[in-house]
GROMACS .gro file of N, CA and C in nm:
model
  399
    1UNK      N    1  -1.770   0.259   0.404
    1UNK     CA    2  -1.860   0.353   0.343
    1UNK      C    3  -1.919   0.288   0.217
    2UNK      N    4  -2.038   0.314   0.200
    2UNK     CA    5  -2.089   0.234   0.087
    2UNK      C    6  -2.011   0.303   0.006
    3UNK      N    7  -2.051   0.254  -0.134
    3UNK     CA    8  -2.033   0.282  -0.307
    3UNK      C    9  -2.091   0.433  -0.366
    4UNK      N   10  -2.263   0.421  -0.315
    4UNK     CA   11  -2.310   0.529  -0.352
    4UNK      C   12  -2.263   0.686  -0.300
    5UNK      N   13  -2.211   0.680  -0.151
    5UNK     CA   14  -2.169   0.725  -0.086
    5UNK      C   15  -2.066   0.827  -0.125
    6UNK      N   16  -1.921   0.725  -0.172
    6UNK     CA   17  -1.841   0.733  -0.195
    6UNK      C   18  -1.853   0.828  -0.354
    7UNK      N   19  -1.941   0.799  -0.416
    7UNK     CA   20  -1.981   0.869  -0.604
    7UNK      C   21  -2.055   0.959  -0.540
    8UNK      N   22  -2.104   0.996  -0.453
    8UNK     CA   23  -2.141   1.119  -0.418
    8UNK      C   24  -2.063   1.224  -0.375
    9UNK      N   25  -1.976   1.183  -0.278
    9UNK     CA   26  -1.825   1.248  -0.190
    9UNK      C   27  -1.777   1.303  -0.358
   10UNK      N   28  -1.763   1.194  -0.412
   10UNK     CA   29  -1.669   1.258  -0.548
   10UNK      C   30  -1.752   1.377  -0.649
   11UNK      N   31  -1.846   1.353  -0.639
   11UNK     CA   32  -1.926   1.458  -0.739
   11UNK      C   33  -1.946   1.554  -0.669
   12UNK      N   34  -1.954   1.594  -0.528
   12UNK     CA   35  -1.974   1.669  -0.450
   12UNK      C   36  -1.817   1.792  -0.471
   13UNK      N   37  -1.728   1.698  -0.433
   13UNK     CA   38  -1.600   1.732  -0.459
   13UNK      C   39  -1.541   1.803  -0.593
   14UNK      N   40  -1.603   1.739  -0.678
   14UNK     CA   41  -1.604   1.753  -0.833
   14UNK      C   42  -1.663   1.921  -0.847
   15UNK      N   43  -1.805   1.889  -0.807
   15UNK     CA   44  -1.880   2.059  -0.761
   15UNK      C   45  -1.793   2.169  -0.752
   16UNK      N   46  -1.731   2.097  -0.611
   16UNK     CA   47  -1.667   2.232  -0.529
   16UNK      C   48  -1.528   2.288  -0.671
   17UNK      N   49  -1.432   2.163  -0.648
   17UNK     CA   50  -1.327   2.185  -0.803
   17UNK      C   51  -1.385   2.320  -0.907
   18UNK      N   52  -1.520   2.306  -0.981
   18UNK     CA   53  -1.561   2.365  -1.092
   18UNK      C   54  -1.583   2.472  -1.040
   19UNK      N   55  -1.643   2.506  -0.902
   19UNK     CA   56  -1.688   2.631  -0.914
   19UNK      C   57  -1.549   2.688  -0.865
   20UNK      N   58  -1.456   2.644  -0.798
   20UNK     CA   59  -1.346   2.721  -0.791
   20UNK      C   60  -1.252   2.715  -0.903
   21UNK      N   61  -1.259   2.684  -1.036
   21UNK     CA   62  -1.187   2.704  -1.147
   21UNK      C   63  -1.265   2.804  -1.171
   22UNK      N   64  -1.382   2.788  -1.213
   22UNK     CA   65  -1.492   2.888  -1.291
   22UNK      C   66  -1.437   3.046  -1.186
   23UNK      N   67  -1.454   3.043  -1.069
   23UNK     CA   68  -1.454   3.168  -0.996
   23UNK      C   69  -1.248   3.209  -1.035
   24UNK      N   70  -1.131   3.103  -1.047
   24UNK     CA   71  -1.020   3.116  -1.046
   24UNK      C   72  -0.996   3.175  -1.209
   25UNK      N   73  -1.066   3.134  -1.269
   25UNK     CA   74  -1.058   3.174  -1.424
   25UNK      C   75  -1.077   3.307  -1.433
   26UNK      N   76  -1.212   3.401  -1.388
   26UNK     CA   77  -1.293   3.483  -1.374
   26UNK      C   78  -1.159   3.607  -1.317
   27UNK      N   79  -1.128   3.563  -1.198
   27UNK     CA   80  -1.043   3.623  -1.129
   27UNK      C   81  -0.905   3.668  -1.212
   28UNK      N   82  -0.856   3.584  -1.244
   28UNK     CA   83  -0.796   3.580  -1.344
   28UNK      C   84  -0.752   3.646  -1.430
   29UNK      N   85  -0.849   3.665  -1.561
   29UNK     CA   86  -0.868   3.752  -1.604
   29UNK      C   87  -0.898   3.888  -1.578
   30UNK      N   88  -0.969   3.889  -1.440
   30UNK     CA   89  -1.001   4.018  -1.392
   30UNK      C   90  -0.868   4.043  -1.356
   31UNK      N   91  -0.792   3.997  -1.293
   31UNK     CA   92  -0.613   4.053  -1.288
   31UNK      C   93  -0.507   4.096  -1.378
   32UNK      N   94  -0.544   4.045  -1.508
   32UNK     CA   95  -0.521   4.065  -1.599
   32UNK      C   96  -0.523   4.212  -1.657
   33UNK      N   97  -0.645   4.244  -1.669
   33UNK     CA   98  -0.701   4.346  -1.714
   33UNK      C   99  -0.632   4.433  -1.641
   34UNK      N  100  -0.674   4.448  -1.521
   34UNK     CA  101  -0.555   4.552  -1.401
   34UNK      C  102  -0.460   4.581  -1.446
   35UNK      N  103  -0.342   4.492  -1.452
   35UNK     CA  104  -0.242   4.481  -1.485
   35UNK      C  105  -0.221   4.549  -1.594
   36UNK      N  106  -0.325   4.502  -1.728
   36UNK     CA  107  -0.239   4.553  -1.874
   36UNK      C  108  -0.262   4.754  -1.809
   37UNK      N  109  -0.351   4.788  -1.704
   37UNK     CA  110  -0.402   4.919  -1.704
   37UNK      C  111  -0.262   4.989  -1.630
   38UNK      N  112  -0.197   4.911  -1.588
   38UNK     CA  113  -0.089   4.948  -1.492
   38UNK      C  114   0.027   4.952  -1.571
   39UNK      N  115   0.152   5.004  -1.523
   39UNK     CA  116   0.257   5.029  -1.619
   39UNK      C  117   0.337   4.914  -1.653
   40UNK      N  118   0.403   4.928  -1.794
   40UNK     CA  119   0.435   4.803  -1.885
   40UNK      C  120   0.527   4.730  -1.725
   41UNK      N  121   0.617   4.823  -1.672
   41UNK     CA  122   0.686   4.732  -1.606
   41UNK      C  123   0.599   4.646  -1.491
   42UNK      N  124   0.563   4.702  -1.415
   42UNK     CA  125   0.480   4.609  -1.351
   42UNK      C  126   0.405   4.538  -1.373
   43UNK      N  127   0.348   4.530  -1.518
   43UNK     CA  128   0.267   4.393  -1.573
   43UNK      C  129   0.408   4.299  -1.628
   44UNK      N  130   0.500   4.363  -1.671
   44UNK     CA  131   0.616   4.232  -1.688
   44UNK      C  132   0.661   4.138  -1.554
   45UNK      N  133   0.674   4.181  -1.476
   45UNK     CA  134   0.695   4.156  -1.288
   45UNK      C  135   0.604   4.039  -1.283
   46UNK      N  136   0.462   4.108  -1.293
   46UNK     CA  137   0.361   3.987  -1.302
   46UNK      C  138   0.343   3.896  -1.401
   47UNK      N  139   0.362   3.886  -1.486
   47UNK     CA  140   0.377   3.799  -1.620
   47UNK      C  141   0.367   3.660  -1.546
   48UNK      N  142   0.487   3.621  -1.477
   48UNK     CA  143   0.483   3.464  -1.444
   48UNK      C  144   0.409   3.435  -1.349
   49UNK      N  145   0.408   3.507  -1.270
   49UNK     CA  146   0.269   3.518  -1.127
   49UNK      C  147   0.145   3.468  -1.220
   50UNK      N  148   0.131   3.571  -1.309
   50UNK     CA  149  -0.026   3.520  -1.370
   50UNK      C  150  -0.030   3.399  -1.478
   51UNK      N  151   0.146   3.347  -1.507
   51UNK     CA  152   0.124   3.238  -1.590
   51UNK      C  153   0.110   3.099  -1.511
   52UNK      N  154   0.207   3.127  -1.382
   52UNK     CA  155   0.197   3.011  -1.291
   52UNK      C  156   0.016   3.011  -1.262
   53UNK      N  157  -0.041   3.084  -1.187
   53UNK     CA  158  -0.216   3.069  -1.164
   53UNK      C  159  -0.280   3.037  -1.284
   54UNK      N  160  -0.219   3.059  -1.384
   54UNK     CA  161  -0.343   3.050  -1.494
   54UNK      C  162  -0.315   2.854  -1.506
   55UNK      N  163  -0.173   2.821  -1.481
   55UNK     CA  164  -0.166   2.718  -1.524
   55UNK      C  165  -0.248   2.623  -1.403
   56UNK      N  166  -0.225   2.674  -1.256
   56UNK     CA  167  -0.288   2.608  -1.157
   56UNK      C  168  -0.451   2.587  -1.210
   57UNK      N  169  -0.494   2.684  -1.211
   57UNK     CA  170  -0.646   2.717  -1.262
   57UNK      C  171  -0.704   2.608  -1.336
   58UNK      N  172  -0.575   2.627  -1.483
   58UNK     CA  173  -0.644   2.469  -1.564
   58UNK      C  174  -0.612   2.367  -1.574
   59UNK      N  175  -0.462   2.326  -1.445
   59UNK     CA  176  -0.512   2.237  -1.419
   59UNK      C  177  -0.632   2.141  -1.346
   60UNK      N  178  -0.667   2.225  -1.217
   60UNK     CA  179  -0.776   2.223  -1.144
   60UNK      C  180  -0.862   2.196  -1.217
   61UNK      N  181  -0.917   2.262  -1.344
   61UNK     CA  182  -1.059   2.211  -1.390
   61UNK      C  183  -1.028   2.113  -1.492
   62UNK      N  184  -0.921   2.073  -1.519
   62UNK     CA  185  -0.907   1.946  -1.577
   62UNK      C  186  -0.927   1.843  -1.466
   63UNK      N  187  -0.887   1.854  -1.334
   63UNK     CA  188  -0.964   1.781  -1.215
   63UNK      C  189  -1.079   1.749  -1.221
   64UNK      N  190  -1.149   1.887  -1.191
   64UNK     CA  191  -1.307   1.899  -1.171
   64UNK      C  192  -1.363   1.833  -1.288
   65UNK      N  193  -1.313   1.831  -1.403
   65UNK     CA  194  -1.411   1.734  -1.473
   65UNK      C  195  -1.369   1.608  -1.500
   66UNK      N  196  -1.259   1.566  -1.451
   66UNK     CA  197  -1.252   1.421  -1.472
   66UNK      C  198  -1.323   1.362  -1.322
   67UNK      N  199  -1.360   1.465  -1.232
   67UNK     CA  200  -1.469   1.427  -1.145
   67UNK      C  201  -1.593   1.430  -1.181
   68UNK      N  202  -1.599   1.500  -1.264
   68UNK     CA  203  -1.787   1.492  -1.330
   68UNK      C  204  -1.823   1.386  -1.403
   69UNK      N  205  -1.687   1.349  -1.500
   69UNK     CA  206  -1.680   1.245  -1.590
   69UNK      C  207  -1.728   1.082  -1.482
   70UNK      N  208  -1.645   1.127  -1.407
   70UNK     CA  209  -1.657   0.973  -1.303
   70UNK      C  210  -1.766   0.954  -1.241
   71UNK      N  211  -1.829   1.035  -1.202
   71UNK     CA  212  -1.988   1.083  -1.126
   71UNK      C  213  -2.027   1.026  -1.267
   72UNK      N  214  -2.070   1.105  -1.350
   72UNK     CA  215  -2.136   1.077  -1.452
   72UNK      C  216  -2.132   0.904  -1.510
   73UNK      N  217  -2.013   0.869  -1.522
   73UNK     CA  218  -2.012   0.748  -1.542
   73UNK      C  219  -2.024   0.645  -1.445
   74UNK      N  220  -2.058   0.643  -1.330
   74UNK     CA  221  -2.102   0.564  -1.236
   74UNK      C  222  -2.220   0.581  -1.284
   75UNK      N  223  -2.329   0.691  -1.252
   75UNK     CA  224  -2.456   0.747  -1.254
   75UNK      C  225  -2.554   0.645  -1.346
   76UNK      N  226  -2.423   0.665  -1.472
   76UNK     CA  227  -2.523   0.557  -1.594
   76UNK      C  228  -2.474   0.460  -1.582
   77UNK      N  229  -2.425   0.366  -1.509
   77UNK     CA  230  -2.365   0.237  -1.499
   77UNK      C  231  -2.279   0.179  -1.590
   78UNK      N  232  -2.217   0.251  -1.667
   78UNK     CA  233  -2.116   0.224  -1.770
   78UNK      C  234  -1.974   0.157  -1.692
   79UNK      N  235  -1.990   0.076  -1.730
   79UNK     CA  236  -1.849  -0.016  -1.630
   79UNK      C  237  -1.745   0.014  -1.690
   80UNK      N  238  -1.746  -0.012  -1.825
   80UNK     CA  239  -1.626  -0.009  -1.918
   80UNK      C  240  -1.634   0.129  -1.909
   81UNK      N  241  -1.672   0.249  -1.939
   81UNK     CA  242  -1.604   0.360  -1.922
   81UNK      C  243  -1.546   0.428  -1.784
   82UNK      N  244  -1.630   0.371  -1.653
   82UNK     CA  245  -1.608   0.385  -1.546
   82UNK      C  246  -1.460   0.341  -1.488
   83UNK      N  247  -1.456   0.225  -1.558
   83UNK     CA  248  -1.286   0.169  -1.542
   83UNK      C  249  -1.166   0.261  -1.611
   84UNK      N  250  -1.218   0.293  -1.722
   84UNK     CA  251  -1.140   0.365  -1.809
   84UNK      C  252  -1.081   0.512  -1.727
   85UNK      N  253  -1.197   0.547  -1.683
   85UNK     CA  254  -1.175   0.697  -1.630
   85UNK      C  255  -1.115   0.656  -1.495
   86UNK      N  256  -1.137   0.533  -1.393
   86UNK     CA  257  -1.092   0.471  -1.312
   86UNK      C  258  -0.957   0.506  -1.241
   87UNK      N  259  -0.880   0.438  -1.362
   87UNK     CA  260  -0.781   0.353  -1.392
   87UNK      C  261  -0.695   0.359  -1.479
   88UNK      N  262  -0.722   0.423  -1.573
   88UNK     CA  263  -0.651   0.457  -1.680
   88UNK      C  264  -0.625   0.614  -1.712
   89UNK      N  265  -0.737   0.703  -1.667
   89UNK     CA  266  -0.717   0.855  -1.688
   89UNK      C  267  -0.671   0.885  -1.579
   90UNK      N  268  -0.724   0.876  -1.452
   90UNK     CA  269  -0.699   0.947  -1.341
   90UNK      C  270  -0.544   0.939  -1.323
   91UNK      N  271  -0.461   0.807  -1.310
   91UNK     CA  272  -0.316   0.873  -1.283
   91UNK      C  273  -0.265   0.971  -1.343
   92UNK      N  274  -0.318   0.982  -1.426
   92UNK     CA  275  -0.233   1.085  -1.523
   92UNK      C  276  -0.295   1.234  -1.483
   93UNK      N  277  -0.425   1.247  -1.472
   93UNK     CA  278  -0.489   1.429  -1.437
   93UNK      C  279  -0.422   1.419  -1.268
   94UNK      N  280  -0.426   1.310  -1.180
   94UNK     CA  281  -0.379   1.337  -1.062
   94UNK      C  282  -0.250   1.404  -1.066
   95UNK      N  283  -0.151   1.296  -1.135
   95UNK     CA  284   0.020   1.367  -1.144
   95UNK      C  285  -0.014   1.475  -1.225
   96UNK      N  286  -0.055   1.533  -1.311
   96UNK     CA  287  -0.061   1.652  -1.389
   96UNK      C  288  -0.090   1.724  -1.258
   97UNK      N  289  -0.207   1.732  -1.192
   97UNK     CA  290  -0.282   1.826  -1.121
   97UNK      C  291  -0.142   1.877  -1.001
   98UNK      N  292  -0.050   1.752  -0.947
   98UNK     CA  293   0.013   1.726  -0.836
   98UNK      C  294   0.106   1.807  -0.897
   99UNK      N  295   0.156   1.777  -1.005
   99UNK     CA  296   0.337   1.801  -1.047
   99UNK      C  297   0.370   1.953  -1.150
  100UNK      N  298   0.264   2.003  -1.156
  100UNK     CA  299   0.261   2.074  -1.284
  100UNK      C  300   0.271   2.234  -1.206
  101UNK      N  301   0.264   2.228  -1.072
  101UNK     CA  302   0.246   2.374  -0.981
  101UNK      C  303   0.428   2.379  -0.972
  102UNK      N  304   0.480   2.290  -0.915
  102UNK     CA  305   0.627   2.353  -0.935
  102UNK      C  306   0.731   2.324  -1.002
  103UNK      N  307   0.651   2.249  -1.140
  103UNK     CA  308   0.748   2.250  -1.287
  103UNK      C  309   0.745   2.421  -1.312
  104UNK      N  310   0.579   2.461  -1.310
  104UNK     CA  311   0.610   2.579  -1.323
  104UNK      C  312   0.627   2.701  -1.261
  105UNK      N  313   0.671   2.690  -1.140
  105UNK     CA  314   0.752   2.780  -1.073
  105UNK      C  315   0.873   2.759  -1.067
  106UNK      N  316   0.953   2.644  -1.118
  106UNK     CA  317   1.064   2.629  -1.111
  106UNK      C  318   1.108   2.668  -1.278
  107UNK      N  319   1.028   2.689  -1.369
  107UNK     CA  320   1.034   2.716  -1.467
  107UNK      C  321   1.059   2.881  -1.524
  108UNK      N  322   0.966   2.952  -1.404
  108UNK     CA  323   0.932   3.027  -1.447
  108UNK      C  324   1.008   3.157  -1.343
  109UNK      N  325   1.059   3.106  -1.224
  109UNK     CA  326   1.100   3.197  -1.121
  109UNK      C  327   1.232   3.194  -1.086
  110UNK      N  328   1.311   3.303  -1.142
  110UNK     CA  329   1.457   3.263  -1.135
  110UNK      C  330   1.527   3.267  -0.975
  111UNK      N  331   1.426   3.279  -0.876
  111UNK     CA  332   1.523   3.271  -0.729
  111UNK      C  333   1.444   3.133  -0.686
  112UNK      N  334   1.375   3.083  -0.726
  112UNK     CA  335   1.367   2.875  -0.720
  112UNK      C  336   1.445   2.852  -0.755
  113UNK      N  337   1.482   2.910  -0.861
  113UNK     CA  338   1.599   2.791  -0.978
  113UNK      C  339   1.732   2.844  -0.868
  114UNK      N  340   1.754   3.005  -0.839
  114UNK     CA  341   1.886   2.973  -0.751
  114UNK      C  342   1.837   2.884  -0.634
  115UNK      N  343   1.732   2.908  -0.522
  115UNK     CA  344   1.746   2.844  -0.408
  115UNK      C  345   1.784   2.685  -0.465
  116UNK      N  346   1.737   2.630  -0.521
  116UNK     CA  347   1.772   2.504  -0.592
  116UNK      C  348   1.910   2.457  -0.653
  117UNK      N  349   1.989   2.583  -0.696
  117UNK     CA  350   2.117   2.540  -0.768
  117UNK      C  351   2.196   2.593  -0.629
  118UNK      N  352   2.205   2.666  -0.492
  118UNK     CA  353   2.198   2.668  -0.444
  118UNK      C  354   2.273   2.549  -0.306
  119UNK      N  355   2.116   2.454  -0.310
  119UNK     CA  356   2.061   2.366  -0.239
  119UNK      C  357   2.176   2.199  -0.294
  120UNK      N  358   2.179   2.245  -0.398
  120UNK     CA  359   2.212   2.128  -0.493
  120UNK      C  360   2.392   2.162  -0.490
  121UNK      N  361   2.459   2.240  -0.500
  121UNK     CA  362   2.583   2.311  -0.463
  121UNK      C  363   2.607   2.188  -0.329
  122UNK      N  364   2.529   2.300  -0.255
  122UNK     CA  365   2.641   2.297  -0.152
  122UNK      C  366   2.573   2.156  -0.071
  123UNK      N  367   2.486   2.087  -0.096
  123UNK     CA  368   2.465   1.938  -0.072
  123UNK      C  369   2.603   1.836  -0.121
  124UNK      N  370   2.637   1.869  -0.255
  124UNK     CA  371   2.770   1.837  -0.357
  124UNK      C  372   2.911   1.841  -0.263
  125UNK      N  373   2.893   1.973  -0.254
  125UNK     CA  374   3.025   1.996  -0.191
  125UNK      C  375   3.050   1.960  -0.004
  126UNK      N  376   2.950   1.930   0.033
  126UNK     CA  377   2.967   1.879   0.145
  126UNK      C  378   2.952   1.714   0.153
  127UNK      N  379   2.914   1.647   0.032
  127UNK     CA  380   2.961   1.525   0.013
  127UNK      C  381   3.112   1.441  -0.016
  128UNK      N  382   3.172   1.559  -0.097
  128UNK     CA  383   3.275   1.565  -0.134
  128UNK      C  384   3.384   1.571  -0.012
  129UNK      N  385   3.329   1.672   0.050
  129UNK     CA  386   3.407   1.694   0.152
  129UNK      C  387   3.420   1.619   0.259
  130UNK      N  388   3.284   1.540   0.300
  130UNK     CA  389   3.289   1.441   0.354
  130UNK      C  390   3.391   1.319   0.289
  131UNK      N  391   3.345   1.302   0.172
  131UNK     CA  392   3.434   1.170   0.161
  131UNK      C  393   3.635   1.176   0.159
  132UNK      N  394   3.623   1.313   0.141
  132UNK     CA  395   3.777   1.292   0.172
  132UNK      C  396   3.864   1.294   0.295
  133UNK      N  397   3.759   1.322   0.392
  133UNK     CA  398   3.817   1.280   0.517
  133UNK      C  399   3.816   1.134   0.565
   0.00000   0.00000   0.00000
């Protein structure tokens, strides 16, 4: 696939990213609002529901614009910043974008943390048990 091709796929992509933060943000808040209208307990219930999305949300448009950034910096032929955003930013918004959905559900949802302590148990104890036979 050519070059140009390829900075198009990404800005295209980049597009789609923004307008689904912009519409995820929107939403968002519109859930929000609901919520505070609804009784204290059931907006506490939701609390982490809407902290986990809010966090998905920005990470996503920290995506979407390090896709605009890269579009953009191809566009004007800036090499040295093109590398920069390349090569040097992107691992880091990728693992953010990748790793940051179930730091915070594991953060934030106390039947992850059991299925996990759980999972982690009885993996332990059937090692154990293995080795003493």
């Amino acid at each position: 696939m050519k070059k140009r091709n390829v900075q198009i796929y990404r800005a295209t992509v980049g597009a789609f990213y923004a307008v689904f933060s912009v519409l995820g943000v929107a939403l968002n808040f519109a859930a929000c609002r609901k919520l505070r209208k609804l009784s204290l307990n059931i907006y506490k219930q939701q609390r982490s529901f809407f902290m986990y999305t809010m966090t998905c949300t920005a990470t996503h448009m920290l995506f979407a614009f390090h896709h605009f950034v890269w579009a953009y910096s191809f566009v004007n032929a800036d090499k040295d910043f093109l590398n920069i955003v390349r090569y040097v930013v992107r691992p880091y918004v990728y693992d953010l974008t990748t790793f940051s959905d179930p730091i915070v559900l594991v953060a934030l949802s106390k039947q992850v943390r059991m299925a996990f302590s759980k999972t982690i148990f009885l993996r332990i104890t059937t090692q154990t048990n293995n080795t003493r036979c």
